[in-house]
Amino acid sequence: MRLVYPLLVSALLFSIGVYGVLARRNAILVLMSVELMLNAVNLNLVAFDVWLGDGLRAGQVFALYIITIAAAEIGLGLAIILLVFRNRQTSDVDALRELGEYEHDRLVEEAAEAEQAIPRQAVREQAAAQ
Amino acid sequence: MRAYAGLLPAIPFLAAAVGLLFGPRFPRLVAPLAVYATGAALVLSLPIWWLARDGVVVETTRELTPTGAFPITVGTRVDGLAAVVAVMVCAVALAVQVYSTQYLHGDRRYSSYAALVSLFTAAMLTVVLSGDLIVLLIGWEVMGICSYFLIGHYWEQDWVQGAAVKAFVMTKLGDVPFLFGIFVLAADAGSFRIGDVLETAQTGQLEHATLATLLLLGGVVGKSAQFPLHSWLPDAMAGPTPISALIHAATMVAAGMYLVARLYPAFAVATATLAVLGVIAAITMVGSAVAAFAQDDIKRVLAYSTVSQLAYMGGALAVGAVGASMFHLLTHGAFKALLFLCAGAVIHVVGTNSLRALGGLRAAMPITFVTMTLGLAALVGIPPLAGFFSKEAILTAAEHVMAGEPAVEGAPLPAAWVGGLVLVAGLVTVVLTTAYCTRLWLMTFLGSRRAGVVAAVAEESGVAQPSADESAITGSQPAHTGSPAVGAAHDPPPAMSWTLVALAVPTVLLGFFGLSAILLPKWLPGGEAGAGHPALVPGLVTSLISVGAIAAIGWYVYRRWAADPVADLADAFLGRYRAVVEDGFGIDRLYNRLFVRPTYALAHAIQRTDDDVVDASVRGSGTGARALGAVLRRVQTGNVQTYLTGILVGALVVGLSVAAAAR
Amino acid sequence: MTGVEVLFLLLGAVAVGAALLVVSSRNLVHAALWLVVTLGALAGCYLLLTAELVAWVQVLIYVGAVVVLLLFGLMLTRAPIGYSAEFTSGNRWMAAGVAGATAGVLVTVVGQAFGDAYVDVHAGVAGSSGAIGSAIFRYWVLPFEALSVLLLAALVGAIVLSRGGAASPGTDGTGIDGTGIDGSVTGSLAADQAGRVGDGAREGER
């Protein structure tokens, strides 16, 4: 089999993964796209390993390890996304802008509006406590 | 002895230095230091003057350091003219110093005043005696700065500051061409020494005589307050009256005419310059005499009168009568100083300058009355006072030139029309001088006191200056707040009144010394060397015309005054033109429009350019940096995907470049 | 064109097509399911390349565990079930450009470098379990052990992170079960940035 085929598939998968990482708004979909990229890399490694006939099987072993790490990473990534969702009630990546240059002013404004929201919350909490 | 003439400026200079440094600490020593130093200078000048009668020019020169192409030497050139003018300067300075001890008694700045007067004396003596043009220029400029300081003695008031600055700026404006004139002379003569310049001129090798002398004339016009740089002198009356007497009557303003006389061989070659000088003199003579008639301030009348009399000297120089011109300089120094000091006495005692507030002081101030009458008579030219002789000498010379003969034997012969112009202008000015002097005399001393209008005068006098100039400043001292109430006038204290008497003596007698060639004319420059010194005798025709005119006009003015003693004669004669004439024919307003306002506009434009262009560029660099930073900050959107995009694009570009480079 | 090649191309096309659907599908769950298809197709590709162990591990871990995890994540984050119009990101065109450029570069490089290379898949099974296993435990033991530590750390970390609001700093009062309150931003990060005023108000009313 021509080596070019797996390499082509891998290249296309990688590019599609890049698109997904950059364009998707839901954080979980971004993770999925990252998985795509990792898989493309795996395919590349396996194809080269088989082509070279490596005695140490470095390519395939590396691919196995990548699968392992990807699993660990997905677990932690999802935990983080869950936390973010808990705090923000959203998993929209576009909403996570604290490091933006003009975010501080926007957040101060929002916190000032939140000031009005808190007394309502306090009333509700007291009503719930009684 | 004459080789030590360099001491003459040195003594007052030392007194000035000591006075400026230590005066405030030892206030009781200030007056003696000033008076005795000037007295010592006078005593030293007398033997020098006596020795100079032999007509030999004694020069000392010393080169202190090499100064490049043309050496600048330090030294004196003592000829007869220099010696006699030096005596006059020292005498008037001494009189002024003595007078000031009383006039400025209790003034808190008296020590610096006295020191500056000594410095001025030293500078004037430098101009008179210097043998080198650059050293003369130094003295010239030091005189200018002393004049500025002394005019601004009462600098707390704005108009005084303005007057001082105006005087300084206008004279300096004339000094720029003056400087270049010196350069041209030196370039032609190959040296700055006056002796070398005169020798070059006399041997006819002065190539650019006309150019040089025209440039020098700029400085003369500025310093001697001739048209068009004359309007600083009336405003300079803001200074204390002794200063007006010393600087702006007898000495500094005369320095311009003195310079022309000193360098006369150069001027004699440049007939065009002499013609220009004649025209300027004629215009100035008549114009300032008319303006003097309309003034309300007694000092301004005398200031315009000074301008007019200086024009007489200029006119004499223009027709080639150097001796007559210098004779007039000497007599004018005597009687004008006298007049100013008398005016100062009136102001000191009465407390106001304004003629509208004077009157009837004859009985109360007899000494002042007599001396001022003598001074005014000399100014008008009534025989046998000094002014008559000197003025007639000038008019006679002009008459000779008009007739086609040189003014004196061996003098240069200018065009006949110059003589005619000077003669006519001179006679007209005699008439005008009589008019304003009579007005001044009548309104100050005769009649009765116009005391009731003092308050109104103080309010409404905004034309030139407030009526009581000094009393506003030294208000706490009793010297100048002589109450303007009726009956408070009296003769001034002895230091002042004896000075008046001392100055009255040459006013009366000096004229006779010109009559014989063996007297005063021995010191004055005559025609060519060896042609003998001509006697300064009044010519018959001009004398008759002058005396007749004086008598007629004097009588006429008296009659008009007697009809209404309280009214101001200027209103009667000039009617509705009085305001324009009193304002100096609007010259100052013209200068304001022509020069002052454009200069202000230029200054504002430059300031705005500095603010909006230069500063804005500097500020703009900061603003630009901030703007650039703001633009760059927009990259920080906080969106992770944007950052990732950037990273990937960058990686792609790097990869592509590497691939392309490897190819 | 051998049979292996045809099959490989087919599986590759399926993988690429499913991947395209993953990144463009508007239904989130569908996207996850298309990911399954992609991963499965890739497992097939591995098999064709005679990398058996990798293929089955791929199916076990990726298709089996990771995708399930992703689906759980979608559920817990209340991802909209069904179609939603939210997925239009402003980044789309830029991302498409970058992806296209990446594809171009990679394909060009790969094609030019390995255009003539051949893989001999009939020479024997290159990736049998025995071969891979002995390779791992003979040559790659250390990374193996390190990976086990990493997995332990990831496990512990995931548990710590997802234990809930009681352990997080600041008073956010959101409750352990994550029930939201009406739209106000009370997270700790927002609290710090909003300044002491918010804190003061909340302290005041407590």
PDB file of N, CA and C in Angstrom, chain B residues 245-294:
ATOM      1  N   ALA B 245      17.645 115.614  34.183  1.00  0.00           N
ATOM      2  CA  ALA B 245      18.593 116.697  33.954  1.00  0.00           C
ATOM      3  C   ALA B 245      19.912 116.165  33.435  1.00  0.00           C
ATOM      4  N   LEU B 246      20.420 115.153  34.082  1.00  0.00           N
ATOM      5  CA  LEU B 246      21.763 114.690  33.724  1.00  0.00           C
ATOM      6  C   LEU B 246      21.755 113.930  32.420  1.00  0.00           C
ATOM      7  N   ILE B 247      20.909 112.929  32.344  1.00  0.00           N
ATOM      8  CA  ILE B 247      21.016 112.005  31.230  1.00  0.00           C
ATOM      9  C   ILE B 247      20.285 112.519  30.012  1.00  0.00           C
ATOM     10  N   HIS B 248      19.098 112.984  30.254  1.00  0.00           N
ATOM     11  CA  HIS B 248      18.261 113.249  29.101  1.00  0.00           C
ATOM     12  C   HIS B 248      18.232 114.707  28.731  1.00  0.00           C
ATOM     13  N   ALA B 249      19.193 115.446  29.168  1.00  0.00           N
ATOM     14  CA  ALA B 249      19.277 116.841  28.756  1.00  0.00           C
ATOM     15  C   ALA B 249      20.704 117.211  28.432  1.00  0.00           C
ATOM     16  N   ALA B 250      21.563 116.991  29.419  1.00  0.00           N
ATOM     17  CA  ALA B 250      22.892 117.549  29.261  1.00  0.00           C
ATOM     18  C   ALA B 250      23.860 116.560  28.613  1.00  0.00           C
ATOM     19  N   THR B 251      23.807 115.327  28.976  1.00  0.00           N
ATOM     20  CA  THR B 251      24.905 114.448  28.593  1.00  0.00           C
ATOM     21  C   THR B 251      24.516 113.359  27.615  1.00  0.00           C
ATOM     22  N   MET B 252      23.758 112.367  28.058  1.00  0.00           N
ATOM     23  CA  MET B 252      23.640 111.192  27.182  1.00  0.00           C
ATOM     24  C   MET B 252      23.090 111.539  25.812  1.00  0.00           C
ATOM     25  N   VAL B 253      22.032 112.325  25.788  1.00  0.00           N
ATOM     26  CA  VAL B 253      21.443 112.611  24.480  1.00  0.00           C
ATOM     27  C   VAL B 253      22.380 113.463  23.645  1.00  0.00           C
ATOM     28  N   ALA B 254      23.228 114.203  24.313  1.00  0.00           N
ATOM     29  CA  ALA B 254      24.175 115.003  23.560  1.00  0.00           C
ATOM     30  C   ALA B 254      25.295 114.147  22.997  1.00  0.00           C
ATOM     31  N   ALA B 255      25.449 112.928  23.523  1.00  0.00           N
ATOM     32  CA  ALA B 255      26.560 112.083  23.083  1.00  0.00           C
ATOM     33  C   ALA B 255      26.479 111.794  21.598  1.00  0.00           C
ATOM     34  N   GLY B 256      25.269 111.703  21.066  1.00  0.00           N
ATOM     35  CA  GLY B 256      25.145 111.443  19.638  1.00  0.00           C
ATOM     36  C   GLY B 256      25.768 112.555  18.821  1.00  0.00           C
ATOM     37  N   MET B 257      25.402 113.784  19.172  1.00  0.00           N
ATOM     38  CA  MET B 257      25.955 114.925  18.443  1.00  0.00           C
ATOM     39  C   MET B 257      27.456 115.026  18.684  1.00  0.00           C
ATOM     40  N   TYR B 258      27.855 114.721  19.900  1.00  0.00           N
ATOM     41  CA  TYR B 258      29.285 114.755  20.206  1.00  0.00           C
ATOM     42  C   TYR B 258      30.044 113.786  19.321  1.00  0.00           C
ATOM     43  N   LEU B 259      29.473 112.615  19.115  1.00  0.00           N
ATOM     44  CA  LEU B 259      30.146 111.617  18.286  1.00  0.00           C
ATOM     45  C   LEU B 259      30.339 112.115  16.871  1.00  0.00           C
ATOM     46  N   VAL B 260      29.300 112.769  16.340  1.00  0.00           N
ATOM     47  CA  VAL B 260      29.432 113.298  14.975  1.00  0.00           C
ATOM     48  C   VAL B 260      30.566 114.302  14.933  1.00  0.00           C
ATOM     49  N   ALA B 261      30.623 115.142  15.962  1.00  0.00           N
ATOM     50  CA  ALA B 261      31.695 116.132  15.983  1.00  0.00           C
ATOM     51  C   ALA B 261      33.060 115.472  16.098  1.00  0.00           C
ATOM     52  N   ARG B 262      33.135 114.440  16.914  1.00  0.00           N
ATOM     53  CA  ARG B 262      34.419 113.753  17.112  1.00  0.00           C
ATOM     54  C   ARG B 262      34.917 113.114  15.829  1.00  0.00           C
ATOM     55  N   LEU B 263      33.987 112.525  15.103  1.00  0.00           N
ATOM     56  CA  LEU B 263      34.379 111.839  13.879  1.00  0.00           C
ATOM     57  C   LEU B 263      34.118 112.720  12.665  1.00  0.00           C
ATOM     58  N   TYR B 264      34.129 114.028  12.863  1.00  0.00           N
ATOM     59  CA  TYR B 264      33.670 114.907  11.792  1.00  0.00           C
ATOM     60  C   TYR B 264      34.435 114.786  10.486  1.00  0.00           C
ATOM     61  N   PRO B 265      35.740 114.566  10.498  1.00  0.00           N
ATOM     62  CA  PRO B 265      36.417 114.398   9.196  1.00  0.00           C
ATOM     63  C   PRO B 265      35.785 113.314   8.336  1.00  0.00           C
ATOM     64  N   ALA B 266      35.303 112.237   8.967  1.00  0.00           N
ATOM     65  CA  ALA B 266      34.621 111.211   8.181  1.00  0.00           C
ATOM     66  C   ALA B 266      33.299 111.737   7.647  1.00  0.00           C
ATOM     67  N   PHE B 267      32.567 112.475   8.470  1.00  0.00           N
ATOM     68  CA  PHE B 267      31.295 113.014   8.018  1.00  0.00           C
ATOM     69  C   PHE B 267      31.491 114.080   6.959  1.00  0.00           C
ATOM     70  N   ALA B 268      32.604 114.798   7.085  1.00  0.00           N
ATOM     71  CA  ALA B 268      32.818 115.886   6.133  1.00  0.00           C
ATOM     72  C   ALA B 268      32.961 115.360   4.716  1.00  0.00           C
ATOM     73  N   VAL B 269      33.481 114.163   4.603  1.00  0.00           N
ATOM     74  CA  VAL B 269      33.650 113.581   3.277  1.00  0.00           C
ATOM     75  C   VAL B 269      32.312 113.110   2.710  1.00  0.00           C
ATOM     76  N   ALA B 270      31.383 112.765   3.595  1.00  0.00           N
ATOM     77  CA  ALA B 270      30.110 112.194   3.132  1.00  0.00           C
ATOM     78  C   ALA B 270      29.053 113.270   3.145  1.00  0.00           C
ATOM     79  N   THR B 271      28.986 114.031   2.092  1.00  0.00           N
ATOM     80  CA  THR B 271      28.051 115.158   2.067  1.00  0.00           C
ATOM     81  C   THR B 271      26.604 114.688   2.053  1.00  0.00           C
ATOM     82  N   ALA B 272      26.358 113.516   1.502  1.00  0.00           N
ATOM     83  CA  ALA B 272      24.971 113.014   1.497  1.00  0.00           C
ATOM     84  C   ALA B 272      24.468 112.808   2.917  1.00  0.00           C
ATOM     85  N   THR B 273      25.354 112.276   3.760  1.00  0.00           N
ATOM     86  CA  THR B 273      24.938 112.072   5.149  1.00  0.00           C
ATOM     87  C   THR B 273      24.630 113.398   5.822  1.00  0.00           C
ATOM     88  N   LEU B 274      25.430 114.375   5.560  1.00  0.00           N
ATOM     89  CA  LEU B 274      25.184 115.665   6.184  1.00  0.00           C
ATOM     90  C   LEU B 274      23.849 116.235   5.721  1.00  0.00           C
ATOM     91  N   ALA B 275      23.536 116.020   4.466  1.00  0.00           N
ATOM     92  CA  ALA B 275      22.238 116.502   3.983  1.00  0.00           C
ATOM     93  C   ALA B 275      21.103 115.788   4.709  1.00  0.00           C
ATOM     94  N   VAL B 276      21.238 114.462   4.844  1.00  0.00           N
ATOM     95  CA  VAL B 276      20.205 113.702   5.574  1.00  0.00           C
ATOM     96  C   VAL B 276      20.077 114.223   6.991  1.00  0.00           C
ATOM     97  N   LEU B 277      21.222 114.453   7.620  1.00  0.00           N
ATOM     98  CA  LEU B 277      21.200 114.966   8.993  1.00  0.00           C
ATOM     99  C   LEU B 277      20.491 116.305   9.044  1.00  0.00           C
ATOM    100  N   GLY B 278      20.741 117.129   8.034  1.00  0.00           N
ATOM    101  CA  GLY B 278      20.082 118.432   8.012  1.00  0.00           C
ATOM    102  C   GLY B 278      18.577 118.308   7.921  1.00  0.00           C
ATOM    103  N   VAL B 279      18.126 117.407   7.059  1.00  0.00           N
ATOM    104  CA  VAL B 279      16.676 117.234   6.904  1.00  0.00           C
ATOM    105  C   VAL B 279      16.069 116.727   8.209  1.00  0.00           C
ATOM    106  N   ILE B 280      16.710 115.725   8.779  1.00  0.00           N
ATOM    107  CA  ILE B 280      16.199 115.185  10.046  1.00  0.00           C
ATOM    108  C   ILE B 280      16.141 116.271  11.102  1.00  0.00           C
ATOM    109  N   ALA B 281      17.209 117.067  11.148  1.00  0.00           N
ATOM    110  CA  ALA B 281      17.255 118.116  12.169  1.00  0.00           C
ATOM    111  C   ALA B 281      16.127 119.105  11.954  1.00  0.00           C
ATOM    112  N   ALA B 282      15.897 119.477  10.707  1.00  0.00           N
ATOM    113  CA  ALA B 282      14.852 120.473  10.450  1.00  0.00           C
ATOM    114  C   ALA B 282      13.487 119.945  10.884  1.00  0.00           C
ATOM    115  N   ILE B 283      13.189 118.718  10.477  1.00  0.00           N
ATOM    116  CA  ILE B 283      11.889 118.160  10.841  1.00  0.00           C
ATOM    117  C   ILE B 283      11.738 118.080  12.351  1.00  0.00           C
ATOM    118  N   THR B 284      12.789 117.582  12.994  1.00  0.00           N
ATOM    119  CA  THR B 284      12.706 117.393  14.438  1.00  0.00           C
ATOM    120  C   THR B 284      12.556 118.706  15.161  1.00  0.00           C
ATOM    121  N   MET B 285      13.334 119.673  14.722  1.00  0.00           N
ATOM    122  CA  MET B 285      13.312 120.983  15.368  1.00  0.00           C
ATOM    123  C   MET B 285      11.900 121.516  15.469  1.00  0.00           C
ATOM    124  N   VAL B 286      11.262 121.565  14.312  1.00  0.00           N
ATOM    125  CA  VAL B 286       9.959 122.231  14.268  1.00  0.00           C
ATOM    126  C   VAL B 286       8.894 121.366  14.935  1.00  0.00           C
ATOM    127  N   GLY B 287       8.900 120.076  14.613  1.00  0.00           N
ATOM    128  CA  GLY B 287       7.855 119.203  15.134  1.00  0.00           C
ATOM    129  C   GLY B 287       7.846 119.151  16.647  1.00  0.00           C
ATOM    130  N   SER B 288       9.039 118.981  17.226  1.00  0.00           N
ATOM    131  CA  SER B 288       9.042 118.841  18.683  1.00  0.00           C
ATOM    132  C   SER B 288       8.736 120.154  19.363  1.00  0.00           C
ATOM    133  N   ALA B 289       9.089 121.261  18.732  1.00  0.00           N
ATOM    134  CA  ALA B 289       8.743 122.555  19.336  1.00  0.00           C
ATOM    135  C   ALA B 289       7.230 122.730  19.365  1.00  0.00           C
ATOM    136  N   VAL B 290       6.558 122.340  18.288  1.00  0.00           N
ATOM    137  CA  VAL B 290       5.094 122.417  18.294  1.00  0.00           C
ATOM    138  C   VAL B 290       4.524 121.519  19.383  1.00  0.00           C
ATOM    139  N   ALA B 291       5.073 120.297  19.469  1.00  0.00           N
ATOM    140  CA  ALA B 291       4.558 119.358  20.471  1.00  0.00           C
ATOM    141  C   ALA B 291       4.791 119.884  21.874  1.00  0.00           C
ATOM    142  N   ALA B 292       5.914 120.604  22.075  1.00  0.00           N
ATOM    143  CA  ALA B 292       6.206 121.112  23.418  1.00  0.00           C
ATOM    144  C   ALA B 292       5.147 122.093  23.864  1.00  0.00           C
ATOM    145  N   PHE B 293       4.558 122.764  22.893  1.00  0.00           N
ATOM    146  CA  PHE B 293       3.609 123.801  23.256  1.00  0.00           C
ATOM    147  C   PHE B 293       2.359 123.195  23.871  1.00  0.00           C
ATOM    148  N   ALA B 294       2.035 121.959  23.504  1.00  0.00           N
ATOM    149  CA  ALA B 294       0.759 121.386  23.927  1.00  0.00           C
ATOM    150  C   ALA B 294       0.853 120.532  25.179  1.00  0.00           C
TER     151      ALA B 294
END
